[in-house]
């Protein structure tokens, strides 16, 4: 488990990026921090791997304050995937994935074998191993970024708006990959997004943030969708969805214990499963998807 305890970050220029932020992030689940640009998401995420140190308060991983860990050592147990993949342009895909494991003393042959396995995991064809980043599509580059994040087999994977620069169809695929990877590998994933759809799709826990890292609401997607805590959350849910603002119709026909989710035009777009259940959105539109989330996992929370 990752725990933020009354964390504040004021940058040297006086910007109060995060004020008195506390949150528990359960192990082996996906927690999504979602909020507008400037709400402090990146700052919060970077405090986990000490790319940013808090001004006050602490961040603990399994009860140990990260401030007591040596940053480089700490980061070797924490994968980090960023928006613009951050790949080394003059290194091949394979070398990009093996860079950090090689630094930690893994043999070249072992690192290579593992990198090829990871390419399978993230859905990259092995024949791309010798290409350079510029020879890949944006979506492929992000897959390499994810493979690199997983290369040291970290318990924790930090993903900072990793898919916001790829086109929507590729983004859908990558989101599904994340769900699959989390299901197969059971990592603790902290995912930052400004896209509420993405947050609801991926998150076991969704944390809605306002400026200053202020938590407006947190909960499962179902909890937030069925009961938005404030106008801000309600408008946030609506804003990103444009015309198809979602709500649970009070007049929704009951389907067993399930309730039907309807858009602004009254069209059913999904079903909210019975208590404790997860959100299942089946888009009426052409890009159909279903979010039947994982079964409960016994995290060591
Ligand atoms: P988000 O990721 O949600 O967009 P950030 O954590 O990047 O938010 O930024 C939160 C606030 O802190 C913003 O006002 C931003 O301008 C400011 N900020 C971020 N990094 C720095 C920095 N290195 N120095 C000064 N201000 C910063
Ligand atoms: Mg950011």
JSON list of N, CA and C in Angstrom, two decimals, residues 56-101:
[
{"chain": "A", "resi": 56, "resn": "UNK", "atom": "N", "xyz": [6.14, 19.26, 3.28]},
{"chain": "A", "resi": 56, "resn": "UNK", "atom": "CA", "xyz": [5.85, 18.69, 4.59]},
{"chain": "A", "resi": 56, "resn": "UNK", "atom": "C", "xyz": [4.95, 17.48, 4.38]},
{"chain": "A", "resi": 57, "resn": "UNK", "atom": "N", "xyz": [4.83, 16.68, 5.42]},
{"chain": "A", "resi": 57, "resn": "UNK", "atom": "CA", "xyz": [4.08, 15.44, 5.30]},
{"chain": "A", "resi": 57, "resn": "UNK", "atom": "C", "xyz": [4.97, 14.34, 4.77]},
{"chain": "A", "resi": 58, "resn": "UNK", "atom": "N", "xyz": [4.39, 13.17, 4.56]},
{"chain": "A", "resi": 58, "resn": "UNK", "atom": "CA", "xyz": [5.22, 12.04, 4.12]},
{"chain": "A", "resi": 58, "resn": "UNK", "atom": "C", "xyz": [4.45, 11.12, 3.19]},
{"chain": "A", "resi": 59, "resn": "UNK", "atom": "N", "xyz": [5.22, 10.36, 2.43]},
{"chain": "A", "resi": 59, "resn": "UNK", "atom": "CA", "xyz": [4.66, 9.31, 1.58]},
{"chain": "A", "resi": 59, "resn": "UNK", "atom": "C", "xyz": [5.28, 8.00, 2.04]},
{"chain": "A", "resi": 60, "resn": "UNK", "atom": "N", "xyz": [4.44, 7.03, 2.32]},
{"chain": "A", "resi": 60, "resn": "UNK", "atom": "CA", "xyz": [4.94, 5.74, 2.78]},
{"chain": "A", "resi": 60, "resn": "UNK", "atom": "C", "xyz": [4.58, 4.65, 1.79]},
{"chain": "A", "resi": 61, "resn": "UNK", "atom": "N", "xyz": [5.51, 3.74, 1.61]},
{"chain": "A", "resi": 61, "resn": "UNK", "atom": "CA", "xyz": [5.22, 2.54, 0.84]},
{"chain": "A", "resi": 61, "resn": "UNK", "atom": "C", "xyz": [5.36, 1.36, 1.80]},
{"chain": "A", "resi": 62, "resn": "UNK", "atom": "N", "xyz": [4.28, 0.63, 1.96]},
{"chain": "A", "resi": 62, "resn": "UNK", "atom": "CA", "xyz": [4.24, -0.47, 2.93]},
{"chain": "A", "resi": 62, "resn": "UNK", "atom": "C", "xyz": [4.81, -0.04, 4.29]},
{"chain": "A", "resi": 63, "resn": "UNK", "atom": "N", "xyz": [4.40, 1.13, 4.71]},
{"chain": "A", "resi": 63, "resn": "UNK", "atom": "CA", "xyz": [4.76, 1.60, 6.05]},
{"chain": "A", "resi": 63, "resn": "UNK", "atom": "C", "xyz": [6.13, 2.24, 6.17]},
{"chain": "A", "resi": 64, "resn": "UNK", "atom": "N", "xyz": [6.88, 2.30, 5.07]},
{"chain": "A", "resi": 64, "resn": "UNK", "atom": "CA", "xyz": [8.21, 2.90, 5.12]},
{"chain": "A", "resi": 64, "resn": "UNK", "atom": "C", "xyz": [8.20, 4.24, 4.40]},
{"chain": "A", "resi": 65, "resn": "UNK", "atom": "N", "xyz": [8.63, 5.28, 5.10]},
{"chain": "A", "resi": 65, "resn": "UNK", "atom": "CA", "xyz": [8.69, 6.62, 4.52]},
{"chain": "A", "resi": 65, "resn": "UNK", "atom": "C", "xyz": [9.69, 6.63, 3.36]},
{"chain": "A", "resi": 66, "resn": "UNK", "atom": "N", "xyz": [9.23, 7.04, 2.18]},
{"chain": "A", "resi": 66, "resn": "UNK", "atom": "CA", "xyz": [10.15, 7.02, 1.03]},
{"chain": "A", "resi": 66, "resn": "UNK", "atom": "C", "xyz": [11.35, 7.94, 1.23]},
{"chain": "A", "resi": 67, "resn": "UNK", "atom": "N", "xyz": [11.19, 8.94, 2.12]},
{"chain": "A", "resi": 67, "resn": "UNK", "atom": "CA", "xyz": [12.30, 9.86, 2.38]},
{"chain": "A", "resi": 67, "resn": "UNK", "atom": "C", "xyz": [13.51, 9.13, 2.96]},
{"chain": "A", "resi": 68, "resn": "UNK", "atom": "N", "xyz": [13.28, 7.95, 3.52]},
{"chain": "A", "resi": 68, "resn": "UNK", "atom": "CA", "xyz": [14.40, 7.19, 4.09]},
{"chain": "A", "resi": 68, "resn": "UNK", "atom": "C", "xyz": [15.06, 6.30, 3.04]},
{"chain": "A", "resi": 69, "resn": "UNK", "atom": "N", "xyz": [14.49, 6.27, 1.83]},
{"chain": "A", "resi": 69, "resn": "UNK", "atom": "CA", "xyz": [15.08, 5.43, 0.78]},
{"chain": "A", "resi": 69, "resn": "UNK", "atom": "C", "xyz": [15.97, 6.27, -0.12]},
{"chain": "A", "resi": 70, "resn": "UNK", "atom": "N", "xyz": [16.98, 5.64, -0.61]},
{"chain": "A", "resi": 70, "resn": "UNK", "atom": "CA", "xyz": [17.88, 6.30, -1.55]},
{"chain": "A", "resi": 70, "resn": "UNK", "atom": "C", "xyz": [17.13, 6.37, -2.90]},
{"chain": "A", "resi": 71, "resn": "UNK", "atom": "N", "xyz": [17.02, 7.58, -3.50]},
{"chain": "A", "resi": 71, "resn": "UNK", "atom": "CA", "xyz": [16.13, 7.74, -4.67]},
{"chain": "A", "resi": 71, "resn": "UNK", "atom": "C", "xyz": [16.38, 6.74, -5.80]},
{"chain": "A", "resi": 72, "resn": "UNK", "atom": "N", "xyz": [17.63, 6.53, -6.18]},
{"chain": "A", "resi": 72, "resn": "UNK", "atom": "CA", "xyz": [17.89, 5.64, -7.31]},
{"chain": "A", "resi": 72, "resn": "UNK", "atom": "C", "xyz": [17.45, 4.22, -6.98]},
{"chain": "A", "resi": 73, "resn": "UNK", "atom": "N", "xyz": [17.77, 3.80, -5.78]},
{"chain": "A", "resi": 73, "resn": "UNK", "atom": "CA", "xyz": [17.36, 2.48, -5.31]},
{"chain": "A", "resi": 73, "resn": "UNK", "atom": "C", "xyz": [15.84, 2.36, -5.33]},
{"chain": "A", "resi": 74, "resn": "UNK", "atom": "N", "xyz": [15.18, 3.38, -4.79]},
{"chain": "A", "resi": 74, "resn": "UNK", "atom": "CA", "xyz": [13.72, 3.41, -4.71]},
{"chain": "A", "resi": 74, "resn": "UNK", "atom": "C", "xyz": [13.11, 3.28, -6.10]},
{"chain": "A", "resi": 75, "resn": "UNK", "atom": "N", "xyz": [13.65, 4.02, -7.05]},
{"chain": "A", "resi": 75, "resn": "UNK", "atom": "CA", "xyz": [13.06, 4.06, -8.40]},
{"chain": "A", "resi": 75, "resn": "UNK", "atom": "C", "xyz": [13.22, 2.75, -9.14]},
{"chain": "A", "resi": 76, "resn": "UNK", "atom": "N", "xyz": [14.18, 1.95, -8.71]},
{"chain": "A", "resi": 76, "resn": "UNK", "atom": "CA", "xyz": [14.33, 0.65, -9.38]},
{"chain": "A", "resi": 76, "resn": "UNK", "atom": "C", "xyz": [13.18, -0.29, -9.04]},
{"chain": "A", "resi": 77, "resn": "UNK", "atom": "N", "xyz": [12.45, 0.02, -7.98]},
{"chain": "A", "resi": 77, "resn": "UNK", "atom": "CA", "xyz": [11.29, -0.80, -7.65]},
{"chain": "A", "resi": 77, "resn": "UNK", "atom": "C", "xyz": [9.99, -0.17, -8.12]},
{"chain": "A", "resi": 78, "resn": "UNK", "atom": "N", "xyz": [10.10, 0.94, -8.85]},
{"chain": "A", "resi": 78, "resn": "UNK", "atom": "CA", "xyz": [8.90, 1.67, -9.26]},
{"chain": "A", "resi": 78, "resn": "UNK", "atom": "C", "xyz": [9.01, 2.01, -10.75]},
{"chain": "A", "resi": 79, "resn": "UNK", "atom": "N", "xyz": [8.15, 1.42, -11.56]},
{"chain": "A", "resi": 79, "resn": "UNK", "atom": "CA", "xyz": [8.16, 1.75, -12.98]},
{"chain": "A", "resi": 79, "resn": "UNK", "atom": "C", "xyz": [7.49, 3.09, -13.22]},
{"chain": "A", "resi": 80, "resn": "UNK", "atom": "N", "xyz": [7.95, 3.79, -14.24]},
{"chain": "A", "resi": 80, "resn": "UNK", "atom": "CA", "xyz": [7.40, 5.12, -14.50]},
{"chain": "A", "resi": 80, "resn": "UNK", "atom": "C", "xyz": [7.17, 5.28, -15.99]},
{"chain": "A", "resi": 81, "resn": "UNK", "atom": "N", "xyz": [5.95, 5.56, -16.37]},
{"chain": "A", "resi": 81, "resn": "UNK", "atom": "CA", "xyz": [5.61, 5.73, -17.78]},
{"chain": "A", "resi": 81, "resn": "UNK", "atom": "C", "xyz": [5.05, 7.12, -17.96]},
{"chain": "A", "resi": 82, "resn": "UNK", "atom": "N", "xyz": [5.65, 7.88, -18.87]},
{"chain": "A", "resi": 82, "resn": "UNK", "atom": "CA", "xyz": [5.16, 9.26, -19.02]},
{"chain": "A", "resi": 82, "resn": "UNK", "atom": "C", "xyz": [4.48, 9.49, -20.36]},
{"chain": "A", "resi": 83, "resn": "UNK", "atom": "N", "xyz": [3.95, 10.70, -20.49]},
{"chain": "A", "resi": 83, "resn": "UNK", "atom": "CA", "xyz": [3.12, 11.01, -21.64]},
{"chain": "A", "resi": 83, "resn": "UNK", "atom": "C", "xyz": [3.86, 10.83, -22.97]},
{"chain": "A", "resi": 84, "resn": "UNK", "atom": "N", "xyz": [5.05, 11.40, -23.07]},
{"chain": "A", "resi": 84, "resn": "UNK", "atom": "CA", "xyz": [5.78, 11.29, -24.33]},
{"chain": "A", "resi": 84, "resn": "UNK", "atom": "C", "xyz": [6.86, 10.24, -24.23]},
{"chain": "A", "resi": 85, "resn": "UNK", "atom": "N", "xyz": [6.44, 9.07, -23.88]},
{"chain": "A", "resi": 85, "resn": "UNK", "atom": "CA", "xyz": [7.25, 7.86, -23.73]},
{"chain": "A", "resi": 85, "resn": "UNK", "atom": "C", "xyz": [8.65, 8.08, -23.14]},
{"chain": "A", "resi": 86, "resn": "UNK", "atom": "N", "xyz": [9.29, 9.21, -23.41]},
{"chain": "A", "resi": 86, "resn": "UNK", "atom": "CA", "xyz": [10.60, 9.47, -22.83]},
{"chain": "A", "resi": 86, "resn": "UNK", "atom": "C", "xyz": [11.66, 8.48, -23.27]},
{"chain": "A", "resi": 87, "resn": "UNK", "atom": "N", "xyz": [11.47, 7.90, -24.46]},
{"chain": "A", "resi": 87, "resn": "UNK", "atom": "CA", "xyz": [12.43, 6.90, -24.94]},
{"chain": "A", "resi": 87, "resn": "UNK", "atom": "C", "xyz": [13.73, 7.59, -25.37]},
{"chain": "A", "resi": 88, "resn": "UNK", "atom": "N", "xyz": [14.82, 6.85, -25.27]},
{"chain": "A", "resi": 88, "resn": "UNK", "atom": "CA", "xyz": [16.10, 7.38, -25.74]},
{"chain": "A", "resi": 88, "resn": "UNK", "atom": "C", "xyz": [16.11, 7.24, -27.26]},
{"chain": "A", "resi": 89, "resn": "UNK", "atom": "N", "xyz": [16.21, 8.37, -27.97]},
{"chain": "A", "resi": 89, "resn": "UNK", "atom": "CA", "xyz": [16.01, 8.33, -29.43]},
{"chain": "A", "resi": 89, "resn": "UNK", "atom": "C", "xyz": [17.09, 7.56, -30.18]},
{"chain": "A", "resi": 90, "resn": "UNK", "atom": "N", "xyz": [18.29, 7.50, -29.62]},
{"chain": "A", "resi": 90, "resn": "UNK", "atom": "CA", "xyz": [19.38, 6.84, -30.35]},
{"chain": "A", "resi": 90, "resn": "UNK", "atom": "C", "xyz": [19.59, 5.41, -29.90]},
{"chain": "A", "resi": 91, "resn": "UNK", "atom": "N", "xyz": [18.62, 4.87, -29.18]},
{"chain": "A", "resi": 91, "resn": "UNK", "atom": "CA", "xyz": [18.70, 3.47, -28.80]},
{"chain": "A", "resi": 91, "resn": "UNK", "atom": "C", "xyz": [17.52, 2.71, -29.39]},
{"chain": "A", "resi": 92, "resn": "UNK", "atom": "N", "xyz": [17.76, 1.48, -29.72]},
{"chain": "A", "resi": 92, "resn": "UNK", "atom": "CA", "xyz": [16.70, 0.65, -30.29]},
{"chain": "A", "resi": 92, "resn": "UNK", "atom": "C", "xyz": [15.63, 0.37, -29.23]},
{"chain": "A", "resi": 93, "resn": "UNK", "atom": "N", "xyz": [14.52, -0.15, -29.70]},
{"chain": "A", "resi": 93, "resn": "UNK", "atom": "CA", "xyz": [13.45, -0.56, -28.79]},
{"chain": "A", "resi": 93, "resn": "UNK", "atom": "C", "xyz": [13.99, -1.50, -27.73]},
{"chain": "A", "resi": 94, "resn": "UNK", "atom": "N", "xyz": [14.72, -2.50, -28.17]},
{"chain": "A", "resi": 94, "resn": "UNK", "atom": "CA", "xyz": [15.25, -3.49, -27.22]},
{"chain": "A", "resi": 94, "resn": "UNK", "atom": "C", "xyz": [16.16, -2.82, -26.19]},
{"chain": "A", "resi": 95, "resn": "UNK", "atom": "N", "xyz": [17.05, -1.96, -26.68]},
{"chain": "A", "resi": 95, "resn": "UNK", "atom": "CA", "xyz": [17.98, -1.30, -25.75]},
{"chain": "A", "resi": 95, "resn": "UNK", "atom": "C", "xyz": [17.26, -0.35, -24.80]},
{"chain": "A", "resi": 96, "resn": "UNK", "atom": "N", "xyz": [16.21, 0.29, -25.30]},
{"chain": "A", "resi": 96, "resn": "UNK", "atom": "CA", "xyz": [15.44, 1.14, -24.41]},
{"chain": "A", "resi": 96, "resn": "UNK", "atom": "C", "xyz": [14.82, 0.33, -23.27]},
{"chain": "A", "resi": 97, "resn": "UNK", "atom": "N", "xyz": [14.32, -0.85, -23.60]},
{"chain": "A", "resi": 97, "resn": "UNK", "atom": "CA", "xyz": [13.67, -1.65, -22.56]},
{"chain": "A", "resi": 97, "resn": "UNK", "atom": "C", "xyz": [14.71, -2.23, -21.59]},
{"chain": "A", "resi": 98, "resn": "UNK", "atom": "N", "xyz": [15.90, -2.54, -22.10]},
{"chain": "A", "resi": 98, "resn": "UNK", "atom": "CA", "xyz": [16.88, -3.22, -21.23]},
{"chain": "A", "resi": 98, "resn": "UNK", "atom": "C", "xyz": [17.80, -2.26, -20.47]},
{"chain": "A", "resi": 99, "resn": "UNK", "atom": "N", "xyz": [17.71, -0.96, -20.76]},
{"chain": "A", "resi": 99, "resn": "UNK", "atom": "CA", "xyz": [18.66, -0.02, -20.15]},
{"chain": "A", "resi": 99, "resn": "UNK", "atom": "C", "xyz": [18.75, -0.15, -18.62]},
{"chain": "A", "resi": 100, "resn": "UNK", "atom": "N", "xyz": [17.59, -0.05, -17.96]},
{"chain": "A", "resi": 100, "resn": "UNK", "atom": "CA", "xyz": [17.65, -0.05, -16.50]},
{"chain": "A", "resi": 100, "resn": "UNK", "atom": "C", "xyz": [18.03, -1.42, -15.93]},
{"chain": "A", "resi": 101, "resn": "UNK", "atom": "N", "xyz": [17.44, -2.52, -16.44]},
{"chain": "A", "resi": 101, "resn": "UNK", "atom": "CA", "xyz": [17.89, -3.83, -15.94]},
{"chain": "A", "resi": 101, "resn": "UNK", "atom": "C", "xyz": [19.40, -4.03, -16.11]}
]
